mmCIF file of C-alpha atoms in Angstrom:
data_model
loop_
_atom_site.group_PDB
_atom_site.id
_atom_site.type_symbol
_atom_site.label_atom_id
_atom_site.label_comp_id
_atom_site.label_asym_id
_atom_site.label_seq_id
_atom_site.Cartn_x
_atom_site.Cartn_y
_atom_site.Cartn_z
ATOM 1 C CA MET A 1 0.000 0.000 0.000
ATOM 2 C CA ALA A 2 1.376 3.405 -0.996
ATOM 3 C CA ASP A 3 2.002 6.073 1.632
ATOM 4 C CA PRO A 4 -0.530 8.945 1.712
ATOM 5 C CA ILE A 5 0.623 12.166 0.087
ATOM 6 C CA PRO A 6 2.311 14.454 2.654
ATOM 7 C CA ALA A 7 0.383 17.630 3.474
ATOM 8 C CA GLU A 8 3.115 19.899 2.170
ATOM 9 C CA THR A 9 3.040 18.325 -1.332
ATOM 10 C CA ASP A 10 -0.737 17.887 -1.617
ATOM 11 C CA PRO A 11 -2.211 21.243 -2.788
ATOM 12 C CA VAL A 12 -5.692 20.496 -1.405
ATOM 13 C CA ARG A 13 -4.404 19.652 2.054
ATOM 14 C CA ALA A 14 -1.946 22.555 1.940
ATOM 15 C CA ALA A 15 -4.807 24.954 1.142
ATOM 16 C CA GLU A 16 -6.893 23.458 3.950
ATOM 17 C CA ALA A 17 -3.971 23.851 6.377
ATOM 18 C CA GLU A 18 -3.419 27.448 5.298
ATOM 19 C CA ARG A 19 -7.116 28.236 5.766
ATOM 20 C CA PHE A 20 -7.040 26.583 9.192
ATOM 21 C CA TYR A 21 -3.981 28.445 10.440
ATOM 22 C CA SER A 22 -5.057 31.798 9.008
ATOM 23 C CA GLY A 23 -8.112 31.644 11.264
ATOM 24 C CA ALA A 24 -5.953 31.319 14.397
ATOM 25 C CA MET A 25 -6.152 34.979 15.387
ATOM 26 C CA GLU A 26 -9.930 35.076 15.116
ATOM 27 C CA ARG A 27 -10.148 31.865 17.164
ATOM 28 C CA VAL A 28 -7.877 33.372 19.851
ATOM 29 C CA ARG A 29 -10.159 36.438 20.002
ATOM 30 C CA ARG A 30 -13.279 34.287 20.392
ATOM 31 C CA LEU A 31 -11.551 32.096 22.962
ATOM 32 C CA MET A 32 -10.689 35.203 24.981
ATOM 33 C CA VAL A 33 -14.358 36.230 25.083
ATOM 34 C CA ALA A 34 -15.508 32.703 25.944
ATOM 35 C CA LEU A 35 -12.885 32.247 28.652
ATOM 36 C CA CYS A 36 -13.695 35.654 30.137
ATOM 37 C CA LEU A 37 -17.386 34.764 30.465
ATOM 38 C CA LEU A 38 -16.716 31.267 31.765
ATOM 39 C CA LEU A 39 -13.994 32.165 34.257
ATOM 40 C CA SER A 40 -15.732 35.299 35.554
ATOM 41 C CA ALA A 41 -18.819 33.192 36.325
ATOM 42 C CA ALA A 42 -16.571 30.674 38.087
ATOM 43 C CA ALA A 43 -14.819 33.501 40.002
ATOM 44 C CA TRP A 44 -18.204 34.938 41.069
ATOM 45 C CA TRP A 45 -19.319 31.536 42.320
ATOM 46 C CA ARG A 46 -16.039 30.708 44.099
ATOM 47 C CA PHE A 47 -14.657 34.086 45.303
ATOM 48 C CA GLY A 48 -17.608 36.507 45.219
ATOM 49 C CA PRO A 49 -18.623 39.551 43.168
ATOM 50 C CA ARG A 50 -15.614 41.747 44.004
ATOM 51 C CA ALA A 51 -13.081 39.224 42.690
ATOM 52 C CA ALA A 52 -15.283 38.535 39.660
ATOM 53 C CA GLY A 53 -15.550 42.267 38.955
ATOM 54 C CA GLY A 54 -11.781 42.636 39.169
ATOM 55 C CA PHE A 55 -11.346 39.643 36.902
ATOM 56 C CA VAL A 56 -13.709 41.069 34.270
ATOM 57 C CA PHE A 57 -11.890 44.410 34.462
ATOM 58 C CA GLY A 58 -8.552 42.626 33.981
ATOM 59 C CA CYS A 59 -10.006 40.697 31.047
ATOM 60 C CA VAL A 60 -11.202 43.934 29.416
ATOM 61 C CA ILE A 61 -7.749 45.494 29.830
ATOM 62 C CA ALA A 62 -6.093 42.345 28.438
ATOM 63 C CA PHE A 63 -8.507 42.242 25.484
ATOM 64 C CA VAL A 64 -7.935 45.911 24.594
ATOM 65 C CA ASN A 65 -4.198 45.436 25.106
ATOM 66 C CA PHE A 66 -4.162 42.448 22.733
ATOM 67 C CA HIS A 67 -6.283 44.292 20.155
ATOM 68 C CA TRP A 68 -3.941 47.310 20.200
ATOM 69 C CA LEU A 69 -0.921 45.025 20.006
ATOM 70 C CA LYS A 70 -2.449 43.424 16.906
ATOM 71 C CA ARG A 71 -3.110 46.829 15.329
ATOM 72 C CA ALA A 72 0.371 48.104 16.161
ATOM 73 C CA ILE A 73 1.963 45.020 14.616
ATOM 74 C CA GLY A 74 -0.272 45.357 11.549
ATOM 75 C CA GLY A 75 1.025 48.907 11.061
ATOM 76 C CA PHE A 76 4.578 47.772 11.713
ATOM 77 C CA ALA A 77 4.246 44.936 9.169
ATOM 78 C CA ASP A 78 2.874 47.404 6.607
ATOM 79 C CA ARG A 79 5.943 49.571 7.018
ATOM 80 C CA ALA A 80 8.394 46.652 7.073
ATOM 81 C CA SER A 81 6.984 45.140 3.896
ATOM 82 C CA GLY A 82 6.717 48.503 2.139
ATOM 83 C CA ALA A 83 2.933 48.365 1.799
ATOM 84 C CA GLU A 84 0.648 51.411 1.856
ATOM 85 C CA THR A 85 -0.141 52.404 5.437
ATOM 86 C CA ARG A 86 -2.375 55.052 6.961
ATOM 87 C CA GLN A 87 -0.621 55.035 10.339
ATOM 88 C CA SER A 88 2.512 57.079 10.936
ATOM 89 C CA GLY A 89 5.546 55.548 12.636
ATOM 90 C CA GLN A 90 5.028 57.791 15.656
ATOM 91 C CA GLY A 91 1.404 56.689 15.844
ATOM 92 C CA ILE A 92 2.406 53.033 15.871
ATOM 93 C CA VAL A 93 4.957 53.587 18.648
ATOM 94 C CA ALA A 94 2.506 55.747 20.624
ATOM 95 C CA GLN A 95 -0.149 53.065 20.385
ATOM 96 C CA PHE A 96 2.355 50.417 21.447
ATOM 97 C CA LEU A 97 3.335 52.429 24.535
ATOM 98 C CA LEU A 98 -0.208 53.566 25.321
ATOM 99 C CA ARG A 99 -1.064 49.945 26.157
ATOM 100 C CA TYR A 100 1.208 50.077 29.197
ATOM 101 C CA VAL A 101 -0.356 53.358 30.317
ATOM 102 C CA LEU A 102 -3.797 51.752 30.053
ATOM 103 C CA MET A 103 -2.701 48.791 32.175
ATOM 104 C CA ALA A 104 -1.117 51.052 34.797
ATOM 105 C CA LEU A 105 -4.261 53.218 34.951
ATOM 106 C CA GLY A 106 -6.430 50.122 35.331
ATOM 107 C CA ALA A 107 -4.283 48.792 38.165
ATOM 108 C CA TYR A 108 -4.272 52.226 39.849
ATOM 109 C CA ALA A 109 -8.046 52.535 39.526
ATOM 110 C CA ILE A 110 -8.668 49.104 41.000
ATOM 111 C CA LEU A 111 -6.188 49.763 43.828
ATOM 112 C CA THR A 112 -7.933 52.983 44.813
ATOM 113 C CA VAL A 113 -11.536 51.824 44.303
ATOM 114 C CA SER A 114 -11.406 48.225 45.476
ATOM 115 C CA PRO A 115 -8.103 46.682 46.617
ATOM 116 C CA ALA A 116 -9.917 43.380 47.230
ATOM 117 C CA SER A 117 -10.385 43.005 43.459
ATOM 118 C CA LEU A 118 -6.669 43.273 42.726
ATOM 119 C CA ASN A 119 -6.095 39.503 42.641
ATOM 120 C CA GLY A 120 -8.951 39.168 40.157
ATOM 121 C CA LEU A 121 -7.487 41.947 38.016
ATOM 122 C CA LEU A 122 -4.063 40.294 37.958
ATOM 123 C CA ALA A 123 -5.641 36.959 37.009
ATOM 124 C CA GLY A 124 -7.641 38.638 34.251
ATOM 125 C CA LEU A 125 -4.484 40.055 32.683
ATOM 126 C CA PHE A 126 -3.470 36.490 31.778
ATOM 127 C CA LEU A 127 -6.505 36.003 29.529
ATOM 128 C CA PRO A 128 -4.480 36.139 26.248
ATOM 129 C CA VAL A 129 -2.061 33.515 27.567
ATOM 130 C CA ALA A 130 -4.950 31.191 28.445
ATOM 131 C CA ALA A 131 -6.552 31.764 25.029
ATOM 132 C CA ILE A 132 -3.249 31.129 23.210
ATOM 133 C CA ALA A 133 -2.713 27.935 25.232
ATOM 134 C CA CYS A 134 -6.231 26.733 24.302
ATOM 135 C CA GLU A 135 -5.525 27.552 20.639
ATOM 136 C CA ALA A 136 -2.237 25.632 20.822
ATOM 137 C CA PHE A 137 -4.030 22.565 22.226
ATOM 138 C CA TYR A 138 -6.686 22.862 19.510
ATOM 139 C CA GLU A 139 -4.032 23.067 16.786
ATOM 140 C CA VAL A 140 -2.273 20.000 18.176
ATOM 141 C CA TYR A 141 -5.603 18.171 18.230
ATOM 142 C CA ALA A 142 -6.390 19.257 14.660
ATOM 143 C CA ALA A 143 -2.938 18.191 13.488
ATOM 144 C CA LEU A 144 -3.256 14.762 15.092
ATOM 145 C CA ALA A 145 -6.926 14.091 14.344
ATOM 146 C CA ARG A 146 -7.443 15.767 10.969
ATOM 147 C CA GLY A 147 -3.875 15.898 9.701
ATOM 148 C CA VAL A 148 -3.917 19.651 8.870
ATOM 149 C CA MET B 1 25.118 61.799 23.429
ATOM 150 C CA GLY B 2 21.439 61.883 22.633
ATOM 151 C CA LYS B 3 18.779 63.416 24.850
ATOM 152 C CA LEU B 4 17.302 59.999 25.478
ATOM 153 C CA SER B 5 20.621 58.638 26.774
ATOM 154 C CA LYS B 6 20.975 61.600 29.135
ATOM 155 C CA LEU B 7 17.439 61.046 30.362
ATOM 156 C CA PHE B 8 18.104 57.349 31.061
ATOM 157 C CA ILE B 9 21.343 58.178 32.908
ATOM 158 C CA ALA B 10 19.494 60.738 35.054
ATOM 159 C CA LEU B 11 16.712 58.252 35.796
ATOM 160 C CA SER B 12 19.175 55.514 36.773
ATOM 161 C CA ALA B 13 20.973 58.007 39.076
ATOM 162 C CA LEU B 14 17.618 58.763 40.687
ATOM 163 C CA CYS B 15 17.040 55.031 41.214
ATOM 164 C CA PHE B 16 20.242 54.879 43.243
ATOM 165 C CA ALA B 17 19.343 58.057 45.104
ATOM 166 C CA ALA B 18 15.964 56.791 46.333
ATOM 167 C CA PRO B 19 17.293 54.301 48.957
ATOM 168 C CA ALA B 20 19.519 57.035 50.410
ATOM 169 C CA PHE B 21 16.441 59.047 51.358
ATOM 170 C CA ALA B 22 14.910 55.961 52.948
ATOM 171 C CA GLN B 23 17.858 55.470 55.298
ATOM 172 C CA GLY B 24 16.751 57.502 58.243
ATOM 173 C CA GLY B 25 16.799 56.750 61.962
ATOM 174 C CA GLY B 26 18.727 53.976 63.573
ATOM 175 C CA GLY B 27 18.185 50.276 63.917
ATOM 176 C CA SER B 28 15.578 49.884 61.163
ATOM 177 C CA GLU B 29 15.826 46.588 59.324
ATOM 178 C CA VAL B 30 16.336 46.534 55.584
ATOM 179 C CA ASN B 31 13.297 45.290 53.671
ATOM 180 C CA TRP B 32 15.089 42.777 51.477
ATOM 181 C CA VAL B 33 11.846 41.508 49.966
ATOM 182 C CA ALA B 34 11.041 44.925 48.520
ATOM 183 C CA ILE B 35 14.596 45.352 47.229
ATOM 184 C CA ALA B 36 14.571 41.887 45.660
ATOM 185 C CA ALA B 37 11.154 42.628 44.172
ATOM 186 C CA GLY B 38 12.483 45.806 42.576
ATOM 187 C CA PHE B 39 15.502 44.022 41.139
ATOM 188 C CA SER B 40 13.454 41.082 39.863
ATOM 189 C CA MET B 41 10.959 43.398 38.139
ATOM 190 C CA ALA B 42 13.851 45.338 36.607
ATOM 191 C CA PHE B 43 15.485 42.127 35.353
ATOM 192 C CA ALA B 44 12.185 40.774 34.032
ATOM 193 C CA SER B 45 11.310 44.009 32.247
ATOM 194 C CA GLY B 46 14.784 44.394 30.782
ATOM 195 C CA ILE B 47 15.041 40.843 29.519
ATOM 196 C CA CYS B 48 11.484 40.885 28.171
ATOM 197 C CA GLY B 49 12.336 44.137 26.382
ATOM 198 C CA LEU B 50 15.413 42.526 24.848
ATOM 199 C CA ALA B 51 13.381 39.494 23.796
ATOM 200 C CA GLN B 52 10.680 41.664 22.236
ATOM 201 C CA GLY B 53 13.315 43.649 20.381
ATOM 202 C CA LYS B 54 14.931 40.461 19.073
ATOM 203 C CA ALA B 55 11.569 39.045 17.976
ATOM 204 C CA THR B 56 10.564 42.276 16.263
ATOM 205 C CA ALA B 57 13.937 42.633 14.528
ATOM 206 C CA SER B 58 13.752 39.062 13.217
ATOM 207 C CA ALA B 59 10.182 39.615 12.027
ATOM 208 C CA ALA B 60 11.146 42.850 10.263
ATOM 209 C CA GLU B 61 14.064 41.121 8.547
ATOM 210 C CA SER B 62 11.861 38.205 7.489
ATOM 211 C CA LEU B 63 9.167 40.558 6.172
ATOM 212 C CA ALA B 64 11.715 42.537 4.195
ATOM 213 C CA ARG B 65 13.136 39.344 2.686
ATOM 214 C CA ASN B 66 9.815 37.706 1.928
ATOM 215 C CA PRO B 67 6.747 40.007 2.040
ATOM 216 C CA ALA B 68 4.535 37.171 0.776
ATOM 217 C CA ALA B 69 4.993 35.348 4.073
ATOM 218 C CA ARG B 70 3.450 38.259 5.975
ATOM 219 C CA PRO B 71 0.350 36.507 7.469
ATOM 220 C CA GLY B 72 2.389 33.754 9.092
ATOM 221 C CA ILE B 73 5.109 36.098 10.362
ATOM 222 C CA GLN B 74 2.549 38.569 11.694
ATOM 223 C CA LEU B 75 0.649 35.845 13.561
ATOM 224 C CA ALA B 76 3.840 34.432 15.078
ATOM 225 C CA LEU B 77 4.975 37.927 16.095
ATOM 226 C CA ILE B 78 1.670 38.837 17.771
ATOM 227 C CA LEU B 79 1.516 35.571 19.718
ATOM 228 C CA GLY B 80 5.224 35.784 20.575
ATOM 229 C CA LEU B 81 5.002 39.341 21.867
ATOM 230 C CA ALA B 82 1.883 38.521 23.913
ATOM 231 C CA LEU B 83 3.644 35.545 25.504
ATOM 232 C CA ILE B 84 6.844 37.531 26.178
ATOM 233 C CA GLU B 85 4.808 40.292 27.834
ATOM 234 C CA SER B 86 3.102 37.724 29.996
ATOM 235 C CA LEU B 87 6.491 36.741 31.447
ATOM 236 C CA ALA B 88 6.894 40.242 32.887
ATOM 237 C CA LEU B 89 3.340 39.966 34.195
ATOM 238 C CA TYR B 90 4.205 36.698 35.959
ATOM 239 C CA THR B 91 6.981 38.533 37.797
ATOM 240 C CA LEU B 92 4.610 41.366 38.692
ATOM 241 C CA VAL B 93 2.088 38.890 40.123
ATOM 242 C CA ILE B 94 4.777 37.109 42.156
ATOM 243 C CA ILE B 95 5.918 40.492 43.528
ATOM 244 C CA PHE B 96 2.363 41.423 44.496
ATOM 245 C CA VAL B 97 1.916 38.084 46.223
ATOM 246 C CA LYS B 98 5.231 38.280 48.122
ATOM 247 C CA VAL B 99 5.323 41.993 48.979
ATOM 248 C CA LYS B 100 1.648 42.355 49.987
#
């Protein structure tokens, strides 16, 4: 029996793999929303409303931070590849640095308003890492089960 | 010497000056946890900054060499930078837990 055609030489499978991996960023975004809802409900049930509120606030900061990171890198990639871009270099750098200001303001606000929610806020900041880990597991599963 | 270099030198001098103001009175014990926390955050931030710079430089070089590979490079760069940033956050969380 002949060996199956490897994915990298089969154009149909290569196109399927490319389609699958190009949707990774959108899947990470959806996973972040799903994990935020799921884990904030779990935090409410286990630690109470203050911790859950802090967690949701941390998730919002992490989501905005990730979105701005994506936009900044899009602008950077435009400039690096010589494509047409609407953003100036200073704008890209400002947006990249503004993310840290946003995180610091969020932490300051939660510290002054409700210090009890700080642990929730810190946990919420790890939302992108959790979403990326879930995506990595899903890609491993897809590679093993579907061969993409 | 650029303005930015002068600014960084002044800021680092201020970092060394801060503990001198804190040394007042006699017999007070040194808070080693806070000092270690400051150093660990500085190390984490510095090394994460270096790692982000290396990742970004490699991505820029790859994009300049092969613009057609942009989607894959961009995805890897976004995920890489998010994960590198999370390492500094881990340190911050450990500091909050230990210093609190």
